[in-house]
């Protein structure tokens, strides 16, 4: 489902009229007919499609803002959106279509670690820069890293190192997990356990764990299995519709009334929070790659205000990631002074720019952004935003939760 989106803003329309009157119309028209094209691949079908919808809204907001302020190198920007269907083969086919048929200058997107590990090895043959804005497996900027692949969002390593610090502070000693049965769930447990045992060698990582398949509908046996094991703490890495279904069923079974700590690595996603409303338990720790109320800076204040005005709800981390991806390409193309894909790829390496969640830098050594997650405890429901707020809340310093390049397995 290609979705071609292009906006001709009033200022440029006015400029075109004035330039024609001055006899300068030929050059302006040529530029307007040759926009900068960015291809995007997100989940646009099935139960997790709300994540793709947020990403589409973030991209549209960024594109409109850029075009209204003069474009990139004087050219309008537009994006073409394809559905990943949350399948690696479908996403690879979409990427090839965007490059060879749609002639995009650059690529971005990907919502699943499983999809990302399938797509990233194919990226070099496409010879286009690819900014990942959501998928979190460390492998894509680790052992699978390549010249063209970048990531601006928090990865599993960064998020679980922060989670381990919170877990250590709770004093809980026996931990288990419930996570999706693919790379994201298993790597979340592995990295969390390693970081937590570095902080507290007395912590026990229980063998009794639960990994339901992604898209599972009945979580009852997994919930009962964890409660019967009587842990001190539970790390939950379910996400999207799976997490919403899990929480509703867990509420009915009294899961959150048990005497153990609960940490949800992606419970702070507004897609989940808004779907649950007051069904989201109060007082549990949730993580998120971006929280709209956590960053008091000019870029974030303007982004949240514009997003609220247009869509009537706070931006999710996937909306922020997609918005930032477009802005990152603007910064890279202006740095390169060219839309040549190879020049953009080079310009992204080491690039520093202002994003809603602060100053971001793509490390030259592995192309991972140095960025930290936000964690907080769920508090009262906000009538203004329709989600529970986080209080207390902490945004972790990216420098402190990002492993050194030498530890990632990446060799560029």
CSV table of C-alpha atoms in Angstrom, one decimal:
chain,number,residue,atom,x,y,z
A,1,UNK,CA,0.0,0.0,0.0
A,2,UNK,CA,2.2,2.9,-1.1
A,3,UNK,CA,1.1,6.1,0.4
A,4,UNK,CA,2.4,9.1,-1.4
A,5,UNK,CA,2.3,12.2,0.7
A,6,UNK,CA,3.4,15.5,-0.5
A,7,UNK,CA,2.4,18.9,0.8
A,8,UNK,CA,2.6,22.1,-1.2
A,9,UNK,CA,2.7,24.8,1.5
A,10,UNK,CA,1.2,28.3,1.1
A,11,UNK,CA,4.6,30.0,1.4
A,12,UNK,CA,6.0,28.1,-1.5
A,13,UNK,CA,2.9,28.6,-3.5
A,14,UNK,CA,3.2,32.3,-2.9
A,15,UNK,CA,7.0,32.2,-3.7
A,16,UNK,CA,6.2,30.4,-7.0
A,17,UNK,CA,3.8,33.2,-8.0
A,18,UNK,CA,6.2,36.0,-7.2
A,19,UNK,CA,9.1,34.3,-8.9
A,20,UNK,CA,7.1,33.8,-12.1
A,21,UNK,CA,6.3,37.5,-12.0
A,22,UNK,CA,10.0,38.2,-11.8
A,23,UNK,CA,10.8,35.8,-14.7
A,24,UNK,CA,12.5,33.3,-12.4
A,25,UNK,CA,9.8,30.6,-12.6
A,26,UNK,CA,11.7,28.0,-14.6
A,27,UNK,CA,14.3,27.2,-11.9
A,28,UNK,CA,11.7,27.2,-9.1
A,29,UNK,CA,9.3,24.9,-11.0
A,30,UNK,CA,12.1,22.5,-11.8
A,31,UNK,CA,13.0,22.3,-8.1
A,32,UNK,CA,9.3,21.8,-7.1
A,33,UNK,CA,9.1,18.9,-9.6
A,34,UNK,CA,12.1,17.2,-8.0
A,35,UNK,CA,11.3,16.6,-4.4
A,36,UNK,CA,13.5,14.8,-1.9
A,37,UNK,CA,11.9,11.4,-1.5
A,38,UNK,CA,12.1,9.3,1.6
A,39,UNK,CA,10.8,5.7,1.7
A,40,UNK,CA,9.3,4.4,5.0
A,41,UNK,CA,8.4,0.9,6.1
A,42,UNK,CA,6.1,0.5,9.2
A,43,UNK,CA,3.4,-1.8,10.4
A,44,UNK,CA,0.3,-0.6,8.7
A,45,UNK,CA,-2.0,-3.7,9.1
A,46,UNK,CA,-3.1,-6.1,11.8
A,47,UNK,CA,-3.4,-5.4,15.5
A,48,UNK,CA,-0.1,-3.5,15.9
A,49,UNK,CA,-1.0,-1.1,13.1
A,50,UNK,CA,-1.6,1.7,15.6
A,51,UNK,CA,2.2,1.9,15.8
A,52,UNK,CA,2.4,2.6,12.1
A,53,UNK,CA,-0.4,5.1,12.3
A,54,UNK,CA,1.6,7.1,14.9
A,55,UNK,CA,4.7,6.9,12.7
A,56,UNK,CA,2.8,8.2,9.7
A,57,UNK,CA,1.5,11.1,11.7
A,58,UNK,CA,5.0,12.0,13.0
A,59,UNK,CA,6.4,11.9,9.4
A,60,UNK,CA,3.6,14.0,8.1
A,61,UNK,CA,4.1,16.6,10.7
A,62,UNK,CA,7.9,16.8,10.0
A,63,UNK,CA,7.4,17.0,6.3
A,64,UNK,CA,4.9,19.8,6.5
A,65,UNK,CA,7.1,21.8,8.9
A,66,UNK,CA,10.1,21.4,6.6
A,67,UNK,CA,8.2,22.3,3.5
A,68,UNK,CA,6.6,25.3,5.1
A,69,UNK,CA,10.1,26.6,6.1
A,70,UNK,CA,11.6,26.2,2.6
A,71,UNK,CA,12.3,22.5,2.2
A,72,UNK,CA,15.6,20.8,2.1
A,73,UNK,CA,18.2,22.6,-0.1
A,74,UNK,CA,15.3,24.5,-1.5
A,75,UNK,CA,13.4,21.4,-2.5
A,76,UNK,CA,10.2,20.0,-1.1
A,77,UNK,CA,10.3,16.7,0.8
A,78,UNK,CA,7.8,13.8,0.6
A,79,UNK,CA,7.6,10.3,1.9
A,80,UNK,CA,6.3,7.1,0.4
A,81,UNK,CA,5.0,4.6,3.0
A,82,UNK,CA,4.9,0.8,2.7
A,83,UNK,CA,3.4,-1.8,5.0
A,84,UNK,CA,6.0,-4.2,6.6
A,85,UNK,CA,3.1,-6.6,7.6
A,86,UNK,CA,5.5,-7.3,10.5
A,87,UNK,CA,7.2,-9.9,8.2
A,88,UNK,CA,10.9,-9.8,7.1
A,89,UNK,CA,10.3,-11.0,3.6
A,90,UNK,CA,7.5,-8.4,3.1
A,91,UNK,CA,9.7,-5.6,4.4
A,92,UNK,CA,12.5,-6.6,2.2
A,93,UNK,CA,10.2,-6.6,-0.8
A,94,UNK,CA,8.9,-3.2,0.2
A,95,UNK,CA,12.5,-1.8,0.6
A,96,UNK,CA,13.4,-3.0,-2.9
A,97,UNK,CA,10.2,-1.4,-4.3
A,98,UNK,CA,10.9,1.9,-2.7
A,99,UNK,CA,14.4,2.0,-4.1
A,100,UNK,CA,14.0,0.6,-7.6
A,101,UNK,CA,10.4,1.7,-8.4
A,102,UNK,CA,9.8,4.7,-6.3
A,103,UNK,CA,13.4,6.0,-6.6
A,104,UNK,CA,13.6,7.2,-3.0
A,105,UNK,CA,16.8,8.9,-1.8
A,106,UNK,CA,16.7,7.3,1.6
A,107,UNK,CA,14.9,4.7,3.8
A,108,UNK,CA,13.6,4.6,7.4
A,109,UNK,CA,11.3,2.7,9.7
A,110,UNK,CA,11.0,-0.9,11.0
A,111,UNK,CA,9.0,-1.8,14.1
A,112,UNK,CA,10.2,-5.3,14.9
A,113,UNK,CA,13.5,-6.8,15.9
A,114,UNK,CA,12.7,-9.9,13.9
A,115,UNK,CA,12.0,-7.9,10.8
A,116,UNK,CA,15.0,-5.7,11.3
A,117,UNK,CA,17.4,-8.7,11.5
A,118,UNK,CA,16.1,-9.8,8.1
A,119,UNK,CA,16.2,-6.5,6.4
A,120,UNK,CA,19.5,-5.0,7.6
A,121,UNK,CA,21.7,-7.6,5.8
A,122,UNK,CA,20.0,-6.6,2.5
A,123,UNK,CA,20.5,-2.9,2.9
A,124,UNK,CA,24.0,-2.7,1.4
A,125,UNK,CA,22.7,-4.1,-1.9
A,126,UNK,CA,20.1,-1.2,-2.0
A,127,UNK,CA,22.8,1.4,-1.6
A,128,UNK,CA,20.5,3.8,0.3
A,129,UNK,CA,20.9,5.1,3.9
A,130,UNK,CA,18.5,3.4,6.3
A,131,UNK,CA,17.6,5.0,9.6
A,132,UNK,CA,15.8,2.5,12.0
A,133,UNK,CA,13.4,4.4,14.3
A,134,UNK,CA,11.9,1.7,16.4
A,135,UNK,CA,13.2,-1.9,16.1
A,136,UNK,CA,15.5,-2.5,19.1
A,137,UNK,CA,17.7,-5.6,18.7
A,138,UNK,CA,21.3,-4.6,19.4
A,139,UNK,CA,22.4,-6.9,16.5
A,140,UNK,CA,21.5,-4.3,13.7
A,141,UNK,CA,24.2,-1.9,15.1
A,142,UNK,CA,26.2,-4.8,16.4
A,143,UNK,CA,27.2,-8.0,14.6
A,144,UNK,CA,25.0,-7.1,11.6
A,145,UNK,CA,26.1,-3.5,11.3
A,146,UNK,CA,26.9,-2.1,7.9
A,147,UNK,CA,27.8,1.2,6.2
A,148,UNK,CA,24.2,2.2,5.4
A,149,UNK,CA,22.3,1.3,8.5
A,150,UNK,CA,21.7,3.8,11.4
A,151,UNK,CA,19.4,3.8,14.4
A,152,UNK,CA,18.2,6.9,16.3
A,153,UNK,CA,16.0,5.1,18.9
A,154,UNK,CA,16.8,3.3,22.2
A,155,UNK,CA,17.9,-0.3,21.7
A,156,UNK,CA,17.5,-3.3,24.0
A,157,UNK,CA,20.9,-2.8,25.6
A,158,UNK,CA,20.3,0.8,26.5
A,159,UNK,CA,16.8,0.1,27.8
A,160,UNK,CA,17.5,-3.0,29.9
A,161,UNK,CA,20.6,-1.4,31.5
A,162,UNK,CA,18.3,1.3,32.8
A,163,UNK,CA,15.8,-1.3,33.8
A,164,UNK,CA,18.4,-3.2,35.7
A,165,UNK,CA,19.3,-0.1,37.7
A,166,UNK,CA,15.7,0.3,38.7
A,167,UNK,CA,15.4,-3.4,39.5
A,168,UNK,CA,18.4,-3.3,41.7
A,169,UNK,CA,17.0,-0.5,43.7
A,170,UNK,CA,13.8,-2.4,44.5
A,171,UNK,CA,15.8,-5.0,46.4
A,172,UNK,CA,14.0,-7.9,44.6
A,173,UNK,CA,16.3,-11.0,44.3
A,174,UNK,CA,14.5,-13.7,42.3
A,175,UNK,CA,13.5,-12.5,38.8
A,176,UNK,CA,11.6,-14.1,36.0
A,177,UNK,CA,10.1,-12.8,32.7
A,178,UNK,CA,7.2,-12.8,30.3
A,179,UNK,CA,8.2,-11.7,26.8
A,180,UNK,CA,7.4,-12.4,23.1
A,181,UNK,CA,8.9,-15.6,21.7
A,182,UNK,CA,11.3,-14.0,19.3
A,183,UNK,CA,14.6,-12.0,19.3
A,184,UNK,CA,13.1,-9.0,21.2
A,185,UNK,CA,11.8,-11.0,24.1
A,186,UNK,CA,14.7,-13.3,24.6
A,187,UNK,CA,17.4,-10.6,24.2
A,188,UNK,CA,15.5,-8.3,26.6
A,189,UNK,CA,15.7,-11.0,29.3
A,190,UNK,CA,19.4,-11.9,28.5
A,191,UNK,CA,20.6,-8.3,28.6
A,192,UNK,CA,18.5,-7.4,31.7
A,193,UNK,CA,19.8,-10.4,33.5
A,194,UNK,CA,23.4,-9.7,32.7
A,195,UNK,CA,23.2,-6.1,33.7
A,196,UNK,CA,21.3,-6.9,36.9
A,197,UNK,CA,23.8,-9.5,38.1
A,198,UNK,CA,26.6,-7.1,37.4
A,199,UNK,CA,24.9,-4.7,39.9
A,200,UNK,CA,23.9,-7.4,42.4
A,201,UNK,CA,25.7,-10.8,42.1
A,202,UNK,CA,23.2,-12.3,44.6
A,203,UNK,CA,20.2,-11.9,42.1
A,204,UNK,CA,18.7,-15.2,40.9
A,205,UNK,CA,17.5,-15.4,37.3
A,206,UNK,CA,14.8,-18.1,37.5
A,207,UNK,CA,14.6,-20.9,34.9
A,208,UNK,CA,10.8,-20.8,35.0
A,209,UNK,CA,10.1,-18.1,32.4
A,210,UNK,CA,7.3,-17.4,29.9
A,211,UNK,CA,7.7,-16.7,26.2
A,212,UNK,CA,4.2,-16.7,24.4
A,213,UNK,CA,4.3,-16.3,20.7
A,214,UNK,CA,3.8,-12.8,19.3
A,215,UNK,CA,0.1,-12.3,18.6
A,216,UNK,CA,-1.0,-14.7,21.3
A,217,UNK,CA,-4.5,-14.1,22.5
A,218,UNK,CA,-4.8,-16.1,25.7
A,219,UNK,CA,-2.1,-15.2,28.3
A,220,UNK,CA,-3.9,-17.0,31.2
A,221,UNK,CA,-1.6,-20.1,31.4
A,222,UNK,CA,1.5,-17.8,31.3
A,223,UNK,CA,0.2,-15.5,34.0
A,224,UNK,CA,-0.7,-18.4,36.3
A,225,UNK,CA,2.7,-20.0,35.7
A,226,UNK,CA,4.5,-16.9,36.8
A,227,UNK,CA,2.3,-16.3,39.9
A,228,UNK,CA,2.8,-20.0,40.9
A,229,UNK,CA,6.6,-19.5,40.7
A,230,UNK,CA,6.3,-16.8,43.4
A,231,UNK,CA,9.2,-14.5,42.1
A,232,UNK,CA,10.3,-11.3,43.8
A,233,UNK,CA,10.3,-9.5,40.4
A,234,UNK,CA,8.9,-9.9,36.9
A,235,UNK,CA,10.3,-8.2,33.7
A,236,UNK,CA,7.7,-7.9,31.1
A,237,UNK,CA,8.8,-7.2,27.5
A,238,UNK,CA,5.5,-7.8,25.7
A,239,UNK,CA,4.4,-4.8,23.6
A,240,UNK,CA,1.6,-3.4,21.5
A,241,UNK,CA,-1.7,-5.3,21.4
A,242,UNK,CA,-0.1,-8.2,23.2
A,243,UNK,CA,0.7,-6.0,26.2
A,244,UNK,CA,-2.8,-4.5,26.2
A,245,UNK,CA,-4.4,-8.0,26.2
A,246,UNK,CA,-1.9,-9.3,28.8
A,247,UNK,CA,-2.7,-6.4,31.2
A,248,UNK,CA,-6.4,-6.8,30.9
A,249,UNK,CA,-6.2,-10.6,31.6
A,250,UNK,CA,-3.6,-10.1,34.4
A,251,UNK,CA,-6.0,-7.6,36.1
A,252,UNK,CA,-8.7,-10.2,36.1
A,253,UNK,CA,-6.4,-12.8,37.6
A,254,UNK,CA,-5.0,-10.5,40.3
A,255,UNK,CA,-1.5,-10.5,38.9
A,256,UNK,CA,-0.8,-6.9,40.0
A,257,UNK,CA,-2.0,-7.6,43.5
A,258,UNK,CA,0.8,-10.1,44.1
A,259,UNK,CA,3.8,-9.3,46.4
A,260,UNK,CA,6.3,-8.9,43.6
A,261,UNK,CA,7.9,-6.0,41.6
A,262,UNK,CA,6.7,-5.5,38.0
A,263,UNK,CA,8.8,-3.8,35.3
A,264,UNK,CA,7.4,-3.3,31.8
A,265,UNK,CA,10.1,-2.4,29.3
A,266,UNK,CA,7.7,-0.8,26.9
A,267,UNK,CA,4.7,-0.2,29.2
A,268,UNK,CA,5.2,3.6,28.7
A,269,UNK,CA,4.1,3.5,25.1
A,270,UNK,CA,1.2,5.9,24.7
A,271,UNK,CA,-0.4,3.4,22.2
A,272,UNK,CA,-0.7,1.0,25.2
A,273,UNK,CA,-1.5,3.7,27.8
A,274,UNK,CA,-4.3,5.3,25.8
A,275,UNK,CA,-5.8,1.9,24.9
A,276,UNK,CA,-6.0,0.9,28.6
A,277,UNK,CA,-6.9,4.1,30.3
A,278,UNK,CA,-7.5,3.4,34.0
A,279,UNK,CA,-7.1,-0.4,33.3
A,280,UNK,CA,-3.3,0.4,33.2
A,281,UNK,CA,-2.3,-0.5,36.8
A,282,UNK,CA,-1.1,2.4,39.0
A,283,UNK,CA,2.3,2.3,40.7
A,284,UNK,CA,4.2,-0.1,38.4
A,285,UNK,CA,7.5,0.7,36.6
A,286,UNK,CA,7.3,1.2,32.8
A,287,UNK,CA,9.9,2.1,30.3
A,288,UNK,CA,9.6,4.0,27.0
A,289,UNK,CA,12.0,5.2,24.3
A,290,UNK,CA,10.5,8.7,24.5
A,291,UNK,CA,8.0,10.3,26.9
A,292,UNK,CA,6.4,13.5,25.7
A,293,UNK,CA,6.5,15.1,29.1
A,294,UNK,CA,10.1,14.2,30.0
A,295,UNK,CA,12.0,16.8,27.9
A,296,UNK,CA,11.8,20.5,28.7
A,297,UNK,CA,13.5,21.9,25.6
A,298,UNK,CA,12.5,24.2,22.7
A,299,UNK,CA,12.4,21.4,20.1
A,300,UNK,CA,10.3,19.0,22.2
A,301,UNK,CA,7.9,21.8,23.5
A,302,UNK,CA,7.2,22.8,19.9
A,303,UNK,CA,6.9,19.2,18.7
A,304,UNK,CA,4.4,18.2,21.4
A,305,UNK,CA,2.4,21.4,21.0
A,306,UNK,CA,2.1,20.9,17.2
A,307,UNK,CA,1.3,17.2,17.5
A,308,UNK,CA,-1.4,17.9,20.1
A,309,UNK,CA,-2.9,20.7,18.0
A,310,UNK,CA,-3.1,18.5,14.9
A,311,UNK,CA,-4.0,15.1,16.3
A,312,UNK,CA,-5.5,15.8,19.7
A,313,UNK,CA,-3.3,13.4,21.6
A,314,UNK,CA,0.3,13.3,22.9
A,315,UNK,CA,2.9,11.8,20.6
A,316,UNK,CA,4.0,8.3,21.2
A,317,UNK,CA,7.6,7.2,20.9
A,318,UNK,CA,7.0,5.8,17.5
A,319,UNK,CA,5.6,9.2,16.3
A,320,UNK,CA,8.6,10.9,17.8
A,321,UNK,CA,11.0,8.4,16.2
A,322,UNK,CA,9.5,8.9,12.7
A,323,UNK,CA,9.4,12.7,13.1
A,324,UNK,CA,13.0,12.6,14.2
A,325,UNK,CA,14.0,10.4,11.3
A,326,UNK,CA,12.8,12.9,8.8
A,327,UNK,CA,14.6,15.7,10.7
A,328,UNK,CA,17.7,13.6,10.8
A,329,UNK,CA,17.7,13.3,7.0
A,330,UNK,CA,17.2,17.0,6.6
A,331,UNK,CA,20.3,17.6,8.8
A,332,UNK,CA,22.3,15.0,6.9
A,333,UNK,CA,21.4,16.3,3.4
A,334,UNK,CA,22.2,19.9,4.4
A,335,UNK,CA,25.5,18.7,5.9
A,336,UNK,CA,26.3,16.8,2.7
A,337,UNK,CA,24.9,19.6,0.4
A,338,UNK,CA,23.5,16.8,-1.8
A,339,UNK,CA,20.8,14.2,-2.1
A,340,UNK,CA,23.2,11.6,-3.4
A,341,UNK,CA,22.5,8.5,-1.3
A,342,UNK,CA,26.2,7.9,-0.8
A,343,UNK,CA,26.8,11.5,0.4
A,344,UNK,CA,23.9,11.3,2.8
A,345,UNK,CA,25.2,8.0,4.2
A,346,UNK,CA,28.6,9.6,4.8
A,347,UNK,CA,27.0,12.7,6.4
A,348,UNK,CA,25.0,10.6,8.9
A,349,UNK,CA,28.2,9.2,10.4
A,350,UNK,CA,29.0,11.2,13.5
A,351,UNK,CA,26.1,13.6,12.8
A,352,UNK,CA,24.8,15.6,15.8
A,353,UNK,CA,21.4,17.3,15.7
A,354,UNK,CA,18.6,18.5,18.0
A,355,UNK,CA,15.7,16.1,18.5
A,356,UNK,CA,12.7,16.3,20.8
A,357,UNK,CA,14.5,14.0,23.3
A,358,UNK,CA,17.6,16.1,23.3
A,359,UNK,CA,20.8,16.3,21.3
A,360,UNK,CA,21.4,13.1,19.3
A,361,UNK,CA,24.7,11.8,17.8
A,362,UNK,CA,25.0,8.8,15.5
A,363,UNK,CA,28.3,7.2,16.6
A,364,UNK,CA,30.7,6.7,13.8
A,365,UNK,CA,31.8,3.3,15.1
A,366,UNK,CA,28.5,1.5,15.0
A,367,UNK,CA,25.9,4.1,13.8
A,368,UNK,CA,23.8,3.8,17.0
A,369,UNK,CA,22.5,7.0,18.5
A,370,UNK,CA,23.7,7.7,22.0
A,371,UNK,CA,20.4,8.0,23.7
A,372,UNK,CA,18.7,6.9,26.9
A,373,UNK,CA,15.2,5.7,27.8
A,374,UNK,CA,12.7,7.2,30.2
A,375,UNK,CA,11.4,5.1,33.0
A,376,UNK,CA,8.7,6.0,35.5
A,377,UNK,CA,6.0,4.7,37.8
A,378,UNK,CA,2.4,4.9,36.5
A,379,UNK,CA,0.4,7.6,38.4
A,380,UNK,CA,-2.9,9.3,38.0
A,381,UNK,CA,-4.7,9.5,34.7
A,382,UNK,CA,-4.4,12.9,33.0
A,383,UNK,CA,-7.6,14.3,31.7
A,384,UNK,CA,-5.7,16.5,29.2
A,385,UNK,CA,-3.7,13.6,27.7
A,386,UNK,CA,-5.9,10.6,28.3
A,387,UNK,CA,-3.1,8.5,29.7
A,388,UNK,CA,-1.6,7.8,33.1
A,389,UNK,CA,1.3,10.1,33.8
A,390,UNK,CA,4.7,9.0,35.2
A,391,UNK,CA,5.7,10.0,38.7
A,392,UNK,CA,8.5,9.6,39.7
A,393,UNK,CA,10.2,9.7,36.3
A,394,UNK,CA,13.8,9.4,35.2
A,395,UNK,CA,15.4,9.9,31.8
A,396,UNK,CA,18.7,8.0,31.6
A,397,UNK,CA,21.9,9.6,30.2
A,398,UNK,CA,22.7,8.0,26.9
A,399,UNK,CA,26.4,8.1,27.7
A,400,UNK,CA,25.8,6.0,30.8
A,401,UNK,CA,23.6,3.3,29.3
A,402,UNK,CA,25.2,2.9,25.8
A,403,UNK,CA,27.9,0.1,25.6
A,404,UNK,CA,31.2,1.0,24.1
A,405,UNK,CA,31.5,0.3,20.4
A,406,UNK,CA,34.1,-2.4,21.2
A,407,UNK,CA,31.4,-4.3,23.1
A,408,UNK,CA,28.8,-4.3,20.3
A,409,UNK,CA,30.4,-6.7,17.9
A,410,UNK,CA,30.2,-4.1,15.1
A,411,UNK,CA,33.1,-3.6,12.7
A,412,UNK,CA,32.8,-0.9,10.1
